[in-house]
Short mmCIF file of C-alpha atoms and ligand atoms in Angstrom, two decimals:
data_model
loop_
_atom_site.label_atom_id
_atom_site.label_comp_id
_atom_site.label_asym_id
_atom_site.label_seq_id
_atom_site.Cartn_x
_atom_site.Cartn_y
_atom_site.Cartn_z
CA UNK A 1 13.31 -29.40 26.83
CA UNK A 2 14.02 -30.70 30.31
CA UNK A 3 14.12 -28.41 33.20
CA UNK A 4 17.75 -29.74 33.62
CA UNK A 5 18.77 -28.83 30.19
CA UNK A 6 17.21 -25.40 30.24
CA UNK A 7 19.22 -24.62 33.29
CA UNK A 8 22.54 -26.23 31.49
CA UNK A 9 21.49 -23.81 28.44
CA UNK A 10 20.97 -20.90 30.39
CA UNK A 11 24.16 -21.48 32.14
CA UNK A 12 26.30 -21.70 28.91
CA UNK A 13 24.59 -18.86 27.59
CA UNK A 14 25.39 -16.74 30.73
CA UNK A 15 29.13 -17.63 30.35
CA UNK A 16 29.34 -16.93 26.68
CA UNK A 17 27.68 -13.29 27.43
CA UNK A 18 30.30 -12.60 30.14
CA UNK A 19 33.18 -13.64 27.68
CA UNK A 20 31.93 -11.49 24.92
CA UNK A 21 31.92 -8.67 27.38
CA UNK A 22 35.13 -9.54 28.54
CA UNK A 23 36.61 -9.55 25.04
CA UNK A 24 34.82 -6.40 23.61
CA UNK A 25 38.28 -5.07 22.47
CA UNK A 26 38.59 -6.97 19.55
CA UNK A 27 39.63 -5.91 16.09
CA UNK A 28 37.65 -7.09 12.96
CA UNK A 29 39.12 -7.46 9.52
CA UNK A 30 37.78 -6.23 6.34
CA UNK A 31 35.69 -9.19 4.55
CA UNK A 32 37.55 -9.41 1.19
CA UNK A 33 39.20 -12.16 -1.12
CA UNK A 34 42.53 -10.77 -0.43
CA UNK A 35 45.49 -11.67 1.43
CA UNK A 36 49.30 -10.88 1.69
CA UNK A 37 50.17 -12.69 -1.49
CA UNK A 38 47.72 -10.50 -3.42
CA UNK A 39 49.68 -7.36 -2.30
CA UNK A 40 53.12 -8.94 -2.85
CA UNK A 41 52.16 -9.91 -6.31
CA UNK A 42 50.74 -6.50 -6.81
CA UNK A 43 54.01 -4.84 -5.88
CA UNK A 44 56.31 -7.18 -8.08
CA UNK A 45 53.98 -6.47 -10.93
CA UNK A 46 55.85 -2.91 -10.91
CA UNK A 47 59.19 -4.17 -11.68
CA UNK A 48 60.67 -5.79 -14.81
CA UNK A 49 60.07 -9.80 -14.32
CA UNK A 50 63.48 -10.59 -15.71
CA UNK A 51 65.47 -8.55 -13.19
CA UNK A 52 63.08 -7.88 -10.25
CA UNK A 53 64.52 -9.12 -6.79
CA UNK A 54 62.46 -10.38 -4.16
CA UNK A 55 63.58 -11.10 -0.31
CA UNK A 56 61.39 -12.81 2.05
CA UNK A 57 62.30 -12.99 5.87
CA UNK A 58 60.56 -15.71 7.55
CA UNK A 59 59.37 -18.34 5.01
CA UNK A 60 58.34 -21.48 6.81
CA UNK A 61 56.15 -23.63 4.46
CA UNK A 62 56.74 -21.57 1.24
CA UNK A 63 53.21 -20.54 1.12
CA UNK A 64 54.10 -17.06 -0.46
CA UNK A 65 57.78 -18.06 -1.56
CA UNK A 66 56.46 -20.83 -4.15
CA UNK A 67 53.96 -18.24 -5.45
CA UNK A 68 56.88 -15.83 -6.59
CA UNK A 69 57.15 -16.17 -10.25
CA UNK A 70 60.56 -15.00 -10.84
CA UNK A 71 63.82 -16.88 -11.65
CA UNK A 72 65.14 -18.96 -8.85
CA UNK A 73 68.28 -16.47 -8.75
CA UNK A 74 66.26 -13.59 -8.26
CA UNK A 75 64.10 -14.96 -5.05
CA UNK A 76 65.76 -14.87 -1.79
CA UNK A 77 64.02 -16.60 1.06
CA UNK A 78 65.63 -16.65 4.69
CA UNK A 79 64.60 -18.59 7.29
CA UNK A 80 66.73 -20.52 10.12
CA UNK A 81 64.19 -23.42 10.30
CA UNK A 82 62.43 -24.12 7.22
CA UNK A 83 61.37 -23.15 3.82
CA UNK A 84 63.27 -20.72 1.40
CA UNK A 85 66.83 -21.09 0.03
CA UNK A 86 68.87 -19.27 2.84
CA UNK A 87 68.86 -21.48 6.03
CA UNK A 88 69.87 -18.71 8.58
CA UNK A 89 68.66 -15.86 10.68
CA UNK A 90 67.62 -12.58 9.16
CA UNK A 91 70.36 -10.90 11.26
CA UNK A 92 73.23 -13.28 9.60
CA UNK A 93 71.61 -12.82 6.03
CA UNK A 94 71.65 -9.16 6.49
CA UNK A 95 75.16 -8.83 7.92
CA UNK A 96 76.52 -10.55 4.74
CA UNK A 97 74.13 -9.18 2.21
CA UNK A 98 75.32 -6.58 -0.64
CA UNK A 99 72.05 -7.02 -2.89
CA UNK A 100 69.43 -4.38 -3.37
CA UNK A 101 65.74 -5.73 -3.41
CA UNK A 102 62.65 -4.35 -5.25
CA UNK A 103 60.36 -6.11 -3.08
CA UNK A 104 60.83 -7.22 0.58
CA UNK A 105 58.46 -9.21 2.60
CA UNK A 106 59.01 -9.23 6.57
CA UNK A 107 57.54 -12.16 8.33
CA UNK A 108 60.12 -13.42 10.55
CA UNK A 109 60.27 -13.78 14.34
CA UNK A 110 56.95 -11.71 15.77
CA UNK A 111 59.06 -10.10 18.43
CA UNK A 112 58.88 -6.32 18.43
CA UNK A 113 62.68 -5.71 18.60
CA UNK A 114 63.68 -8.37 15.99
CA UNK A 115 60.93 -7.03 13.59
CA UNK A 116 62.28 -3.27 14.07
CA UNK A 117 65.66 -4.73 13.25
CA UNK A 118 64.33 -6.55 9.96
CA UNK A 119 62.66 -3.49 8.93
CA UNK A 120 65.60 -0.96 9.26
CA UNK A 121 67.70 -3.77 7.47
CA UNK A 122 65.12 -4.08 4.85
CA UNK A 123 65.07 -0.16 4.41
CA UNK A 124 68.88 -0.10 3.91
CA UNK A 125 68.72 -2.93 1.23
CA UNK A 126 65.66 -1.84 -0.58
CA UNK A 127 66.08 0.03 -3.96
CA UNK A 128 64.78 3.86 -3.92
CA UNK A 129 61.61 2.90 -5.59
CA UNK A 130 61.12 -0.69 -3.87
CA UNK A 131 58.44 -1.72 -1.65
CA UNK A 132 58.36 -3.54 1.84
CA UNK A 133 55.42 -5.83 3.12
CA UNK A 134 54.94 -6.53 6.48
CA UNK A 135 52.74 -9.54 7.85
CA UNK A 136 50.59 -9.36 11.19
CA UNK A 137 50.77 -5.85 12.13
CA UNK A 138 47.05 -6.07 13.56
CA UNK A 139 46.59 -8.37 16.51
CA UNK A 140 42.76 -9.08 16.99
CA UNK A 141 43.00 -9.89 20.92
CA UNK A 142 45.21 -10.19 23.85
CA UNK A 143 46.13 -13.93 23.09
CA UNK A 144 47.25 -13.30 19.54
CA UNK A 145 49.55 -10.40 20.58
CA UNK A 146 51.05 -12.11 23.88
CA UNK A 147 55.06 -12.67 24.01
CA UNK A 148 55.80 -15.21 24.37
CA UNK A 149 53.47 -17.08 21.97
CA UNK A 150 50.73 -18.74 23.67
CA UNK A 151 48.15 -18.91 21.07
CA UNK A 152 48.04 -20.92 17.64
CA UNK A 153 47.38 -17.65 15.87
CA UNK A 154 50.08 -15.26 16.80
CA UNK A 155 51.04 -11.87 15.59
CA UNK A 156 53.24 -11.10 18.58
CA UNK A 157 53.93 -7.44 19.41
CA UNK A 158 55.18 -6.35 15.79
CA UNK A 159 52.38 -3.66 15.91
CA UNK A 160 54.80 -1.87 17.89
CA UNK A 161 56.94 -1.53 14.54
CA UNK A 162 53.68 -0.37 13.03
CA UNK A 163 53.37 2.42 15.21
CA UNK A 164 57.04 3.55 15.00
CA UNK A 165 56.66 3.64 11.21
CA UNK A 166 53.55 5.75 11.30
CA UNK A 167 55.50 8.45 13.18
CA UNK A 168 58.72 8.17 11.22
CA UNK A 169 60.02 10.93 8.75
CA UNK A 170 59.98 10.41 4.79
CA UNK A 171 58.47 6.87 4.99
CA UNK A 172 55.20 6.30 3.40
CA UNK A 173 53.40 3.74 5.18
CA UNK A 174 49.72 2.08 4.97
CA UNK A 175 48.19 -0.92 6.72
CA UNK A 176 45.54 -3.08 4.79
CA UNK A 177 42.94 -4.46 7.19
CA UNK A 178 42.90 -8.15 6.10
CA UNK A 179 44.95 -11.14 6.73
CA UNK A 180 46.10 -10.09 10.09
CA UNK A 181 47.07 -6.75 8.91
CA UNK A 182 49.44 -6.31 5.95
CA UNK A 183 51.87 -3.29 6.27
CA UNK A 184 53.03 -1.45 3.06
CA UNK A 185 56.08 0.63 3.20
CA UNK A 186 57.81 3.03 0.53
CA UNK A 187 60.97 5.03 1.42
CA UNK A 188 61.87 8.55 0.33
CA UNK A 189 65.06 10.47 0.51
CA UNK A 190 66.45 11.33 3.94
CA UNK A 191 63.88 8.88 5.58
CA UNK A 192 64.45 8.46 9.40
CA UNK A 193 63.07 5.08 11.29
CA UNK A 194 61.77 6.66 14.64
CA UNK A 195 62.29 4.45 17.66
CA UNK A 196 59.84 5.15 20.40
CA UNK A 197 60.98 5.03 24.14
CA UNK A 198 58.77 2.84 26.44
CA UNK A 199 56.95 0.59 23.75
CA UNK A 200 58.75 -2.62 24.84
CA UNK A 201 56.34 -3.60 27.84
CA UNK A 202 53.17 -2.38 26.44
CA UNK A 203 50.63 -5.28 25.44
CA UNK A 204 47.20 -5.44 23.49
CA UNK A 205 45.13 -3.24 25.58
CA UNK A 206 47.57 -0.29 24.97
CA UNK A 207 47.60 -1.15 21.47
CA UNK A 208 43.85 -0.97 21.09
CA UNK A 209 43.42 2.06 23.46
CA UNK A 210 46.13 4.09 22.36
CA UNK A 211 47.35 3.41 18.92
CA UNK A 212 44.95 1.22 16.71
CA UNK A 213 42.67 4.14 15.70
CA UNK A 214 45.56 6.30 14.78
CA UNK A 215 47.31 3.79 12.39
CA UNK A 216 46.96 4.59 8.69
CA UNK A 217 44.61 1.62 7.74
CA UNK A 218 43.19 1.24 4.34
CA UNK A 219 40.79 -0.95 2.19
CA UNK A 220 42.31 -3.53 -0.12
CA UNK A 221 40.91 -1.15 -2.87
CA UNK A 222 43.16 1.74 -1.44
CA UNK A 223 45.93 -0.44 -1.03
CA UNK A 224 46.25 -1.58 -4.57
CA UNK A 225 46.25 2.30 -5.68
CA UNK A 226 48.94 3.14 -3.08
CA UNK A 227 50.96 0.35 -4.37
CA UNK A 228 50.62 1.44 -8.34
CA UNK A 229 51.29 5.22 -7.11
CA UNK A 230 54.88 6.51 -7.63
C1 SAM B 1 54.82 -16.89 10.33
S1 SAM B 1 56.25 -17.93 9.52
C2 SAM B 1 56.28 -17.35 7.89
C3 SAM B 1 55.49 -17.47 7.15
C4 SAM B 1 55.56 -17.31 5.62
N1 SAM B 1 56.00 -15.96 5.40
C5 SAM B 1 54.18 -17.20 5.09
O1 SAM B 1 53.40 -16.28 4.77
O2 SAM B 1 53.38 -18.33 4.89
C6 SAM B 1 57.72 -17.26 10.53
C7 SAM B 1 58.93 -17.88 10.13
O3 SAM B 1 59.81 -17.04 10.68
C8 SAM B 1 61.02 -17.85 11.05
N2 SAM B 1 61.80 -17.14 11.82
C9 SAM B 1 62.09 -17.15 12.99
N3 SAM B 1 63.08 -16.39 13.56
C10 SAM B 1 63.70 -15.81 12.45
C11 SAM B 1 64.74 -15.01 12.24
N4 SAM B 1 65.50 -14.44 13.32
N5 SAM B 1 65.08 -14.66 10.78
C12 SAM B 1 64.33 -15.13 9.85
N6 SAM B 1 63.29 -15.89 10.01
C13 SAM B 1 63.00 -16.38 11.16
C14 SAM B 1 60.39 -19.02 11.50
O4 SAM B 1 61.32 -20.26 11.66
C15 SAM B 1 59.10 -19.31 10.77
O5 SAM B 1 59.27 -20.12 9.84
#
């Protein structure tokens, strides 16, 4: 190797090392061949295929929606831009809705307050033994978390909803540590969604240092058991 090349190599190595140090607050996922779809299907398995009702908030390219094996009448996909079968915002949909669902997947706008609204509405329109799944609860770094979106992979700050669900009363809540964090939620009688004051301005560092380790994070295997349990 020429001296010049060696100098260049050393320089890049130094920068890489520095960057690594800078981004040491990073979240790693469980290595497993599961994703959000695995858990949605597992949840749907609990309900009779002929009558089960599924709602997806935020559908995009139908990557999940098309895999749902229910009749077209029992699948509700809500997105103002693309995919699904209800071209409107979640707020518009819930304001007119009268149907109760067995399984609801929340994956719409990744802004804390919108996701919080989606979650509160989903709880209202969930059958008593139904299951809600939420996507993107575990940002891996500050770029993925930042609002407004500045990174291709983007969870936004919906982790704040996970923090609130974890502190809420009579809500049984877990997060699977895969596929950007998949939340699983069941409601009990007299549940009470707890809105936390002062979360709105918090960013990734607060999530990582203050809340991440307190979240009910479970493995894929445990998640399957949790879904199957009463
Ligand atoms: C991350 S994508 C959904 C991906 C899809 N669920 C999947 O798993 O492949 C988010 C979607 O939410 C939609 N969206 C944005 N604001 C929304 C709102 N207020 N109500 C419902 N959907 C919304 C966007 O148009 C976008 O298609």
